[in-house]
Coordinates of C-alpha atoms in Angstrom, one line a residue:
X2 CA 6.6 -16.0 -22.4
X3 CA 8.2 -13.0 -21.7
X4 CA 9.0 -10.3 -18.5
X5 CA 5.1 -8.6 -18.7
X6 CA 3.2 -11.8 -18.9
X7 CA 5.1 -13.9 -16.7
X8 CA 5.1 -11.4 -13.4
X9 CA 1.3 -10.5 -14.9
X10 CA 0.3 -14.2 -14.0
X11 CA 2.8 -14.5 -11.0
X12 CA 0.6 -11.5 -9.8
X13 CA -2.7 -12.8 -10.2
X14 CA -1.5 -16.6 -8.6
X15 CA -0.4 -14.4 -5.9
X16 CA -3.9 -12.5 -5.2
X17 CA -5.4 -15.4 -4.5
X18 CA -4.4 -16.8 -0.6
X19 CA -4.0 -20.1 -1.1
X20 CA -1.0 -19.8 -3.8
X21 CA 0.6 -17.6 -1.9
X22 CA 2.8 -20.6 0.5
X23 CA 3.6 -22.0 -2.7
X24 CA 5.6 -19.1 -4.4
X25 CA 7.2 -18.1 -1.3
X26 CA 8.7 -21.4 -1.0
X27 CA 10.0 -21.7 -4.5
X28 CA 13.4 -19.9 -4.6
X29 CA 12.9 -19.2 -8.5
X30 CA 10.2 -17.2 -7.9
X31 CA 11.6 -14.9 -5.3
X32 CA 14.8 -14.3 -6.8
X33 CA 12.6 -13.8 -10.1
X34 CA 10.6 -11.2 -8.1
X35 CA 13.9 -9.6 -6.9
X36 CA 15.4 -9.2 -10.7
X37 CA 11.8 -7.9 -11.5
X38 CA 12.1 -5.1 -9.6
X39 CA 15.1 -3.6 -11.6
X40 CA 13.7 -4.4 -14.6
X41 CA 13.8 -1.3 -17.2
X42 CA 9.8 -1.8 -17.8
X43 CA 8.1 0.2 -15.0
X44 CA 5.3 -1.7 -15.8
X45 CA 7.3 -5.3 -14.8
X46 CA 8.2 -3.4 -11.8
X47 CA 5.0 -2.0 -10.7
X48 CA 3.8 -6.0 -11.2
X49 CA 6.2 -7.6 -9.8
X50 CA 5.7 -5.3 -6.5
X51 CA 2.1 -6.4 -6.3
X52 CA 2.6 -9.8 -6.6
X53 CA 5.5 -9.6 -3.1
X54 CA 2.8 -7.3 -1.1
X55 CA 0.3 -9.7 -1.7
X56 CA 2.8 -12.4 -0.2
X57 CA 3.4 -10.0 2.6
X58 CA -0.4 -10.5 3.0
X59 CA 0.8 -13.1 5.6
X60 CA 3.3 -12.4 8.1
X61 CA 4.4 -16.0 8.4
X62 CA 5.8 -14.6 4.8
X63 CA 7.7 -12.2 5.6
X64 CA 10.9 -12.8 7.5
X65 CA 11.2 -15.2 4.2
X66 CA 10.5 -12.7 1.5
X67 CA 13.0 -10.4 3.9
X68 CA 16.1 -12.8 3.9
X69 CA 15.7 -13.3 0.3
X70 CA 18.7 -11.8 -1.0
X71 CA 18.4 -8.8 -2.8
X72 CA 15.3 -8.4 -1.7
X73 CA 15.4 -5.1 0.7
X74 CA 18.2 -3.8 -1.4
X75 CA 16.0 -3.2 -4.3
X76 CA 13.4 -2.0 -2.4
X77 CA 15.5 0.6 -0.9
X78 CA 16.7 1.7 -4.8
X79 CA 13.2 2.0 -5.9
X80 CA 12.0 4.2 -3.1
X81 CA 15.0 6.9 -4.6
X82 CA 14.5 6.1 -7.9
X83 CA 12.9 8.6 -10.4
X84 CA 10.1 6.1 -10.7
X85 CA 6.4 7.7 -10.2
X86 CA 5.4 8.2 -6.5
X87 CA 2.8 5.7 -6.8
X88 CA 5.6 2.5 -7.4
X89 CA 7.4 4.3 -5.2
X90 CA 5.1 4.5 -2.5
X91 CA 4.1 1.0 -2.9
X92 CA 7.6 -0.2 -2.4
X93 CA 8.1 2.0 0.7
X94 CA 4.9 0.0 2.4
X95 CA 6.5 -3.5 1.4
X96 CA 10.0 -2.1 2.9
X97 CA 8.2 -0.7 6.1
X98 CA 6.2 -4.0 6.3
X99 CA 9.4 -6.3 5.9
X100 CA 11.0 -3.5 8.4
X101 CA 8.7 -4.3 10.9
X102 CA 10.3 -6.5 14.5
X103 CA 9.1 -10.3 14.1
X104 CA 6.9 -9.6 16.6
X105 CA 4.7 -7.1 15.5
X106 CA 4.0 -9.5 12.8
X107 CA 1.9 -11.5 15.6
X108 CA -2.0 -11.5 15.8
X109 CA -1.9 -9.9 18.8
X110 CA 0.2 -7.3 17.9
X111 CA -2.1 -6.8 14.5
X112 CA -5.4 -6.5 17.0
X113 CA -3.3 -3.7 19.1
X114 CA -2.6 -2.0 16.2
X115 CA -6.8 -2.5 14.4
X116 CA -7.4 -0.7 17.8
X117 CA -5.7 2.0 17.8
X118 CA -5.9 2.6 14.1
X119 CA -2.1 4.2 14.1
X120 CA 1.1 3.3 14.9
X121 CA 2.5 6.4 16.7
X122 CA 5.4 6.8 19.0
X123 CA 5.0 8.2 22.6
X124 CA 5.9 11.8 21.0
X125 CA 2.7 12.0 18.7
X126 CA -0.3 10.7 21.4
X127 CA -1.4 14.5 21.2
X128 CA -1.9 13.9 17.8
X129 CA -5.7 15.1 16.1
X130 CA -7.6 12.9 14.3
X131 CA -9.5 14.1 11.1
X132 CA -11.8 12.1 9.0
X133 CA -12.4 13.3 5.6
X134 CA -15.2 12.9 3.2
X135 CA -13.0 12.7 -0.6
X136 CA -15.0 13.0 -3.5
X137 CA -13.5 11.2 -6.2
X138 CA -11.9 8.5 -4.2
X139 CA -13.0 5.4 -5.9
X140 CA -10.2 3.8 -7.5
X141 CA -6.8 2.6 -6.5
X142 CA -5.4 5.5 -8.6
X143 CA -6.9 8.3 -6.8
X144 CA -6.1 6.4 -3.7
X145 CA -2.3 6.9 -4.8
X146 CA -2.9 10.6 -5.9
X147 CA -4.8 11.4 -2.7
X148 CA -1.6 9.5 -0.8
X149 CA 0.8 11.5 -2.6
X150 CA -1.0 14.8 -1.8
X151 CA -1.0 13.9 1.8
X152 CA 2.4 12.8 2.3
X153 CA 3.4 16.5 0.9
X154 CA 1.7 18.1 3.5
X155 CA 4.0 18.8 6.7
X156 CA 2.5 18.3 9.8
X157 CA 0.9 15.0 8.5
X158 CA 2.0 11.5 10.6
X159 CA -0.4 8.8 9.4
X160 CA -3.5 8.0 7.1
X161 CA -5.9 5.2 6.2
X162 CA -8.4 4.8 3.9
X163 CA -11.9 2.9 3.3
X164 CA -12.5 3.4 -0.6
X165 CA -15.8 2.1 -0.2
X166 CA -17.2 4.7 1.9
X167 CA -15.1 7.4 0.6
X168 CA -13.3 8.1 3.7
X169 CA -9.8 8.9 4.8
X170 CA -8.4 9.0 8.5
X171 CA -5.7 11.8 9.1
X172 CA -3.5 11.6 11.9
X173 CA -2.0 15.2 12.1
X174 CA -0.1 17.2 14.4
X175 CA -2.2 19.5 16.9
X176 CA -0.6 22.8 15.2
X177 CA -2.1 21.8 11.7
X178 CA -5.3 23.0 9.6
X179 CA -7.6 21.0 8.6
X180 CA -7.4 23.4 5.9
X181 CA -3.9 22.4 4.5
X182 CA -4.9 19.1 4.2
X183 CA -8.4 19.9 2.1
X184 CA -6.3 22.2 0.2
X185 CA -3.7 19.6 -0.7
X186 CA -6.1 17.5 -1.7
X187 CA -7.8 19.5 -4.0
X188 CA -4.5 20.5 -5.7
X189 CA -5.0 16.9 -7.3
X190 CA -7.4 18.7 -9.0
X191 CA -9.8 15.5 -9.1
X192 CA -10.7 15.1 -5.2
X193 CA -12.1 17.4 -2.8
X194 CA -12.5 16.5 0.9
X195 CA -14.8 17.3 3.7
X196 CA -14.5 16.9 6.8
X197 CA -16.7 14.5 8.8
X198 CA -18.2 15.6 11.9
X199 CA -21.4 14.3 14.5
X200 CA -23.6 17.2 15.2
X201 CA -25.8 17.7 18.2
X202 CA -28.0 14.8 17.6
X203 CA -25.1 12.3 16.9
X204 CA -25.4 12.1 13.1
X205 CA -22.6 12.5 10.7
X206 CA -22.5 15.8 8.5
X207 CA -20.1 16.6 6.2
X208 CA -18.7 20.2 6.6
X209 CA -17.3 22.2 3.4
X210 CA -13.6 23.4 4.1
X211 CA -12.2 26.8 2.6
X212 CA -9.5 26.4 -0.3
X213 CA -6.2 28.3 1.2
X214 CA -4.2 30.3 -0.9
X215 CA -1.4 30.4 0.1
X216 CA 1.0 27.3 -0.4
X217 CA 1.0 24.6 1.8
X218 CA 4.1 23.8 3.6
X219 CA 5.4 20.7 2.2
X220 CA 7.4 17.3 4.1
X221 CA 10.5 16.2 1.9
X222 CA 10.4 12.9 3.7
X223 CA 8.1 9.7 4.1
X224 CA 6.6 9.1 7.3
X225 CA 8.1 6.2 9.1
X226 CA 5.4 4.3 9.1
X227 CA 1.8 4.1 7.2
X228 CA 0.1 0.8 8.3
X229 CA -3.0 -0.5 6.0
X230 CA -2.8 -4.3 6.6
X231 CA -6.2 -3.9 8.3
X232 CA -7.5 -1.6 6.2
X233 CA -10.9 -2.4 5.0
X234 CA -10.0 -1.6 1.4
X235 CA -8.1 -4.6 1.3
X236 CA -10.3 -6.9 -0.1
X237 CA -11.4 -4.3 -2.4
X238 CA -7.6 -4.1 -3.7
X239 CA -7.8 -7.9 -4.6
X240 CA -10.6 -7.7 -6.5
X241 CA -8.6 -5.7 -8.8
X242 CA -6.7 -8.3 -10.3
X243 CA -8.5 -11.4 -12.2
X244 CA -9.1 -14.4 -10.0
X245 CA -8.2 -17.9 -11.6
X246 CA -10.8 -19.7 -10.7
X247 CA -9.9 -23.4 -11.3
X248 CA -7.2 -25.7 -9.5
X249 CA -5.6 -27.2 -12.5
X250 CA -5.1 -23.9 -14.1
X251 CA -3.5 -22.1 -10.7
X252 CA -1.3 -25.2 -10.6
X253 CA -0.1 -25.2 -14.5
X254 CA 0.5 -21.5 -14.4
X255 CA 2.5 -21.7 -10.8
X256 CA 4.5 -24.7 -13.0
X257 CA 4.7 -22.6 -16.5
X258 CA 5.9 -19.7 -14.2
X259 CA 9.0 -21.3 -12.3
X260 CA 9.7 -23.0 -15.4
X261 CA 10.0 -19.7 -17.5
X262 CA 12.2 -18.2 -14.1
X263 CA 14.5 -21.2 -13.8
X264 CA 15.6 -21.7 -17.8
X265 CA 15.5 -17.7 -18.1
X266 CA 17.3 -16.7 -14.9
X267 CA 20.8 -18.5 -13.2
X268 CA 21.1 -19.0 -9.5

């Protein structure tokens, strides 16, 4: 077995729940995890990622995954590496998420949050909301362009998405177009966004927005925080990755998987 196949499998036994205790309580798989992410494949990387945000799937997880050590370290190193945005953006969720006060890991603090949609400090409740109509969106790729347009775009504190219905939820300052952010969007080239508004009578319409010419003014830093852990996409994500349907197989490749980290990796 080698580095692709074995955080390949790790991955899919992690997108299903109920393996997910199991490889957070086996040491060889975390520290493997943790030497996968500075692996010189970006592909073993990008995998091995995957596989610890679908741990973080449960918060119970996290304050385990986040003592692990190494862990946050190479988090941090990916998120200034020279790796594509994309990884990069995926390992700044899973450092925010790890980031995040024990409590705010607690059901109660996940329902606050489904309820308001964003987390925003006290600074930012004058915030607009704009909800977008992206044609295009219906992969996890142009999910990741569409995220790296937005993030460019100054003025921009939070987003979510649901993939199925095409729709992205901008938090933006009061002082910014809806016209940046249609703009930047349609940069990628691939997607173009309208904006979602009830009419008279109640009913959603989708209203065309101008290209500007001019260049959009662009942020040089992530925003502190982009929450998706109730995102309605979620289940969509998982159904990405191959599902292993039977018992004995989950439970010979969990064994095969430790076995391959604890002959090939010293503690």
């Amino acid at each position: 077995m080698d580095a692709v196949s074995v955080v390949t499998h790790l991955r899919n036994l992690a997108s299903q729940p109920q393996n997910r205790a199991s490889i957070v309580k086996d040491k060889s798989c975390l520290a493997g995890l943790i030497l996968f992410l500075s692996h010189q494949d970006t592909q073993v990387v990008e995998a091995a990622l995957q596989t610890i945000h679908y741990l973080c799937d449960n918060p119970n997880h996290c304050e385990v995954i986040k003592s692990e050590l190494g862990m946050m370290v190479s988090l941090q190193n990916i998120r200034n590496s020279a790796l594509s945005n994309h990884v990069k953006l995926l390992a700044h969720r899973i450092y925010v998420t790890l980031s995040m006060p024990s409590h705010q890991h607690t059901p109660e603090a996940k329902n606050k949050q489904n309820s308001l949609q964003f987390f925003l400090p006290s600074a930012n409740k004058k915030a607009r909301i704009i909800t977008l109509h992206i044609h295009g969106l219906d992969n996890m790729e142009r999910k990741s362009l569409c995220e790296e347009a937005l993030l460019k775009v100054k003025g921009v504190i939070s987003f979510t998405f649901q993939i199925a219905k095409r729709r992205c939820t901008v938090r933006v300052k009061p002082d910014l177009a809806t016209e940046c952010i249609t703009s930047a969007i349609a940069n990628t080239k691939v997607l173009k966004a309208q904006q979602v508004i009830k009419n008279e009578c109640g009913k959603e319409v989708y209203v065309p927005m101008p290209t500007m010419n001019n260049q959009v003014e662009k942020s040089h830093c992530l925003p502190d925080y982009l929450p998706e852990e109730e995102s309605p996409q979620k289940d969509l994500e998982k159904a990405l990755t191959r599902p292993v349907s039977k018992e004995e197989t989950r439970g010979n490749w969990l064994k095969a998987t430790v076995g391959f980290l604890s002959k090939t990796f010293y503690w």
